[in-house]
Amino acid sequence: PSIYNLKKAKFHLTLDAVEKDDRIDMWFIYAVDLFERSTIEKMSRYYLEIIEQVVENIHIPLGDISISRDLKTAESEVLQKDQGDFGFE
């Protein structure tokens, strides 16, 4: 996915997708005052890792989808950093 950091995003984070011929183009749009580009890049890799597993096996149960340790760490960092912004406790 591509990454766009707009000054006035409508939502905190959006993933848009458009089908073109035999592919799907995707891009993230995010609020720059809430997310750093590096955080969105980590989330993008996380998403791609999940998609690759599903494409390889369209019948994979959700519980069998794995993510790398680096991506689990990135996810934890995102939740901790943005806790106040999204009201997580």
mmCIF file with all atom_site columns, C-alpha atoms in Angstrom:
data_model
loop_
_atom_site.group_PDB
_atom_site.id
_atom_site.type_symbol
_atom_site.label_atom_id
_atom_site.label_alt_id
_atom_site.label_comp_id
_atom_site.label_asym_id
_atom_site.label_entity_id
_atom_site.label_seq_id
_atom_site.pdbx_PDB_ins_code
_atom_site.Cartn_x
_atom_site.Cartn_y
_atom_site.Cartn_z
_atom_site.occupancy
_atom_site.B_iso_or_equiv
_atom_site.pdbx_formal_charge
_atom_site.auth_seq_id
_atom_site.auth_comp_id
_atom_site.auth_asym_id
_atom_site.auth_atom_id
_atom_site.pdbx_PDB_model_num
ATOM 1  C CA . PRO A 1 1  ? 0.000   0.000   0.000   1.00 0.00 ? 1  PRO A CA 1
ATOM 2  C CA . SER A 1 2  ? 0.985   3.594   -0.590  1.00 0.00 ? 2  SER A CA 1
ATOM 3  C CA . ILE A 1 3  ? 1.095   6.089   2.250   1.00 0.00 ? 3  ILE A CA 1
ATOM 4  C CA . TYR A 1 4  ? -0.277  9.633   2.134   1.00 0.00 ? 4  TYR A CA 1
ATOM 5  C CA . ASN A 1 5  ? 0.018   11.975  5.078   1.00 0.00 ? 5  ASN A CA 1
ATOM 6  C CA . LEU A 1 6  ? -2.551  14.703  4.571   1.00 0.00 ? 6  LEU A CA 1
ATOM 7  C CA . LYS A 1 7  ? -2.814  17.764  6.787   1.00 0.00 ? 7  LYS A CA 1
ATOM 8  C CA . LYS A 1 8  ? -6.610  17.463  6.965   1.00 0.00 ? 8  LYS A CA 1
ATOM 9  C CA . ALA A 1 9  ? -7.592  13.791  7.002   1.00 0.00 ? 9  ALA A CA 1
ATOM 10 C CA . LYS A 1 10 ? -11.332 13.140  7.434   1.00 0.00 ? 10 LYS A CA 1
ATOM 11 C CA . PHE A 1 11 ? -10.635 10.290  9.859   1.00 0.00 ? 11 PHE A CA 1
ATOM 12 C CA . HIS A 1 12 ? -7.700  9.316   12.090  1.00 0.00 ? 12 HIS A CA 1
ATOM 13 C CA . LEU A 1 13 ? -6.744  6.498   9.719   1.00 0.00 ? 13 LEU A CA 1
ATOM 14 C CA . THR A 1 14 ? -8.236  5.253   6.457   1.00 0.00 ? 14 THR A CA 1
ATOM 15 C CA . LEU A 1 15 ? -7.233  2.466   4.087   1.00 0.00 ? 15 LEU A CA 1
ATOM 16 C CA . ASP A 1 16 ? -8.632  3.063   0.598   1.00 0.00 ? 16 ASP A CA 1
ATOM 17 C CA . ALA A 1 17 ? -8.657  0.423   -2.129  1.00 0.00 ? 17 ALA A CA 1
ATOM 18 C CA . VAL A 1 18 ? -9.433  0.625   -5.840  1.00 0.00 ? 18 VAL A CA 1
ATOM 19 C CA . GLU A 1 19 ? -9.627  -2.313  -8.231  1.00 0.00 ? 19 GLU A CA 1
ATOM 20 C CA . LYS A 1 20 ? -7.699  -1.782  -11.485 1.00 0.00 ? 20 LYS A CA 1
ATOM 21 C CA . ASP A 1 21 ? -7.606  -4.435  -14.173 1.00 0.00 ? 21 ASP A CA 1
ATOM 22 C CA . ASP A 1 22 ? -6.135  -7.507  -12.431 1.00 0.00 ? 22 ASP A CA 1
ATOM 23 C CA . ARG A 1 23 ? -4.911  -5.808  -9.238  1.00 0.00 ? 23 ARG A CA 1
ATOM 24 C CA . ILE A 1 24 ? -6.068  -3.802  -6.262  1.00 0.00 ? 24 ILE A CA 1
ATOM 25 C CA . ASP A 1 25 ? -4.284  -0.550  -5.415  1.00 0.00 ? 25 ASP A CA 1
ATOM 26 C CA . MET A 1 26 ? -4.389  0.433   -1.737  1.00 0.00 ? 26 MET A CA 1
ATOM 27 C CA . TRP A 1 27 ? -3.222  3.447   0.225   1.00 0.00 ? 27 TRP A CA 1
ATOM 28 C CA . PHE A 1 28 ? -3.324  4.730   3.766   1.00 0.00 ? 28 PHE A CA 1
ATOM 29 C CA . ILE A 1 29 ? -4.535  8.241   4.568   1.00 0.00 ? 29 ILE A CA 1
ATOM 30 C CA . TYR A 1 30 ? -3.825  9.397   8.106   1.00 0.00 ? 30 TYR A CA 1
ATOM 31 C CA . ALA A 1 31 ? -3.846  12.396  10.402  1.00 0.00 ? 31 ALA A CA 1
ATOM 32 C CA . VAL A 1 32 ? -0.255  13.574  10.738  1.00 0.00 ? 32 VAL A CA 1
ATOM 33 C CA . ASP A 1 33 ? -0.892  15.084  14.148  1.00 0.00 ? 33 ASP A CA 1
ATOM 34 C CA . LEU A 1 34 ? -1.806  11.600  15.470  1.00 0.00 ? 34 LEU A CA 1
ATOM 35 C CA . PHE A 1 35 ? 0.560   9.250   13.634  1.00 0.00 ? 35 PHE A CA 1
ATOM 36 C CA . GLU A 1 36 ? 4.174   9.282   12.579  1.00 0.00 ? 36 GLU A CA 1
ATOM 37 C CA . ARG A 1 37 ? 4.970   8.067   9.073   1.00 0.00 ? 37 ARG A CA 1
ATOM 38 C CA . SER A 1 38 ? 7.086   5.233   10.525  1.00 0.00 ? 38 SER A CA 1
ATOM 39 C CA . THR A 1 39 ? 4.068   3.978   12.498  1.00 0.00 ? 39 THR A CA 1
ATOM 40 C CA . ILE A 1 40 ? 1.925   3.866   9.365   1.00 0.00 ? 40 ILE A CA 1
ATOM 41 C CA . GLU A 1 41 ? 4.718   2.083   7.489   1.00 0.00 ? 41 GLU A CA 1
ATOM 42 C CA . LYS A 1 42 ? 4.818   -0.582  10.228  1.00 0.00 ? 42 LYS A CA 1
ATOM 43 C CA . MET A 1 43 ? 1.042   -0.973  10.071  1.00 0.00 ? 43 MET A CA 1
ATOM 44 C CA . SER A 1 44 ? 1.267   -1.291  6.287   1.00 0.00 ? 44 SER A CA 1
ATOM 45 C CA . ARG A 1 45 ? 3.777   -4.151  6.583   1.00 0.00 ? 45 ARG A CA 1
ATOM 46 C CA . TYR A 1 46 ? 1.510   -5.805  9.173   1.00 0.00 ? 46 TYR A CA 1
ATOM 47 C CA . TYR A 1 47 ? -1.453  -5.585  6.815   1.00 0.00 ? 47 TYR A CA 1
ATOM 48 C CA . LEU A 1 48 ? 0.553   -6.929  3.863   1.00 0.00 ? 48 LEU A CA 1
ATOM 49 C CA . GLU A 1 49 ? 1.772   -9.880  5.918   1.00 0.00 ? 49 GLU A CA 1
ATOM 50 C CA . ILE A 1 50 ? -1.833  -10.825 6.712   1.00 0.00 ? 50 ILE A CA 1
ATOM 51 C CA . ILE A 1 51 ? -2.973  -10.395 3.096   1.00 0.00 ? 51 ILE A CA 1
ATOM 52 C CA . GLU A 1 52 ? -0.136  -12.577 1.793   1.00 0.00 ? 52 GLU A CA 1
ATOM 53 C CA . GLN A 1 53 ? -1.200  -15.427 4.085   1.00 0.00 ? 53 GLN A CA 1
ATOM 54 C CA . VAL A 1 54 ? -4.836  -15.151 3.028   1.00 0.00 ? 54 VAL A CA 1
ATOM 55 C CA . VAL A 1 55 ? -3.920  -15.070 -0.676  1.00 0.00 ? 55 VAL A CA 1
ATOM 56 C CA . GLU A 1 56 ? -1.795  -18.206 -0.214  1.00 0.00 ? 56 GLU A CA 1
ATOM 57 C CA . ASN A 1 57 ? -4.690  -19.992 1.539   1.00 0.00 ? 57 ASN A CA 1
ATOM 58 C CA . ILE A 1 58 ? -8.141  -18.420 1.149   1.00 0.00 ? 58 ILE A CA 1
ATOM 59 C CA . HIS A 1 59 ? -9.571  -20.926 3.650   1.00 0.00 ? 59 HIS A CA 1
ATOM 60 C CA . ILE A 1 60 ? -7.119  -20.086 6.449   1.00 0.00 ? 60 ILE A CA 1
ATOM 61 C CA . PRO A 1 61 ? -8.873  -19.713 9.815   1.00 0.00 ? 61 PRO A CA 1
ATOM 62 C CA . LEU A 1 62 ? -8.301  -16.339 11.480  1.00 0.00 ? 62 LEU A CA 1
ATOM 63 C CA . GLY A 1 63 ? -6.609  -18.039 14.409  1.00 0.00 ? 63 GLY A CA 1
ATOM 64 C CA . ASP A 1 64 ? -4.009  -19.537 12.066  1.00 0.00 ? 64 ASP A CA 1
ATOM 65 C CA . ILE A 1 65 ? -2.881  -16.203 10.635  1.00 0.00 ? 65 ILE A CA 1
ATOM 66 C CA . SER A 1 66 ? 0.454   -15.347 12.188  1.00 0.00 ? 66 SER A CA 1
ATOM 67 C CA . ILE A 1 67 ? 2.353   -12.106 12.432  1.00 0.00 ? 67 ILE A CA 1
ATOM 68 C CA . SER A 1 68 ? 6.049   -11.641 12.971  1.00 0.00 ? 68 SER A CA 1
ATOM 69 C CA . ARG A 1 69 ? 7.437   -10.593 16.347  1.00 0.00 ? 69 ARG A CA 1
ATOM 70 C CA . ASP A 1 70 ? 8.503   -7.208  14.903  1.00 0.00 ? 70 ASP A CA 1
ATOM 71 C CA . LEU A 1 71 ? 4.946   -6.516  13.818  1.00 0.00 ? 71 LEU A CA 1
ATOM 72 C CA . LYS A 1 72 ? 3.517   -7.521  17.188  1.00 0.00 ? 72 LYS A CA 1
ATOM 73 C CA . THR A 1 73 ? 5.922   -5.055  18.810  1.00 0.00 ? 73 THR A CA 1
ATOM 74 C CA . ALA A 1 74 ? 4.878   -2.348  16.331  1.00 0.00 ? 74 ALA A CA 1
ATOM 75 C CA . GLU A 1 75 ? 1.211   -2.967  17.090  1.00 0.00 ? 75 GLU A CA 1
ATOM 76 C CA . SER A 1 76 ? 1.847   -2.661  20.821  1.00 0.00 ? 76 SER A CA 1
ATOM 77 C CA . GLU A 1 77 ? 3.751   0.599   20.307  1.00 0.00 ? 77 GLU A CA 1
ATOM 78 C CA . VAL A 1 78 ? 0.889   2.045   18.230  1.00 0.00 ? 78 VAL A CA 1
ATOM 79 C CA . LEU A 1 79 ? -1.691  1.212   20.878  1.00 0.00 ? 79 LEU A CA 1
ATOM 80 C CA . GLN A 1 80 ? 0.457   2.619   23.679  1.00 0.00 ? 80 GLN A CA 1
ATOM 81 C CA . LYS A 1 81 ? 1.310   5.823   21.819  1.00 0.00 ? 81 LYS A CA 1
ATOM 82 C CA . ASP A 1 82 ? -2.231  6.520   20.659  1.00 0.00 ? 82 ASP A CA 1
ATOM 83 C CA . GLN A 1 83 ? -3.957  5.438   23.867  1.00 0.00 ? 83 GLN A CA 1
ATOM 84 C CA . GLY A 1 84 ? -4.989  8.968   24.799  1.00 0.00 ? 84 GLY A CA 1
ATOM 85 C CA . ASP A 1 85 ? -6.078  9.866   21.269  1.00 0.00 ? 85 ASP A CA 1
ATOM 86 C CA . PHE A 1 86 ? -8.513  6.963   20.907  1.00 0.00 ? 86 PHE A CA 1
ATOM 87 C CA . GLY A 1 87 ? -9.611  6.490   24.500  1.00 0.00 ? 87 GLY A CA 1
ATOM 88 C CA . PHE A 1 88 ? -8.071  3.041   25.050  1.00 0.00 ? 88 PHE A CA 1
ATOM 89 C CA . GLU A 1 89 ? -7.429  2.171   28.643  1.00 0.00 ? 89 GLU A CA 1
#
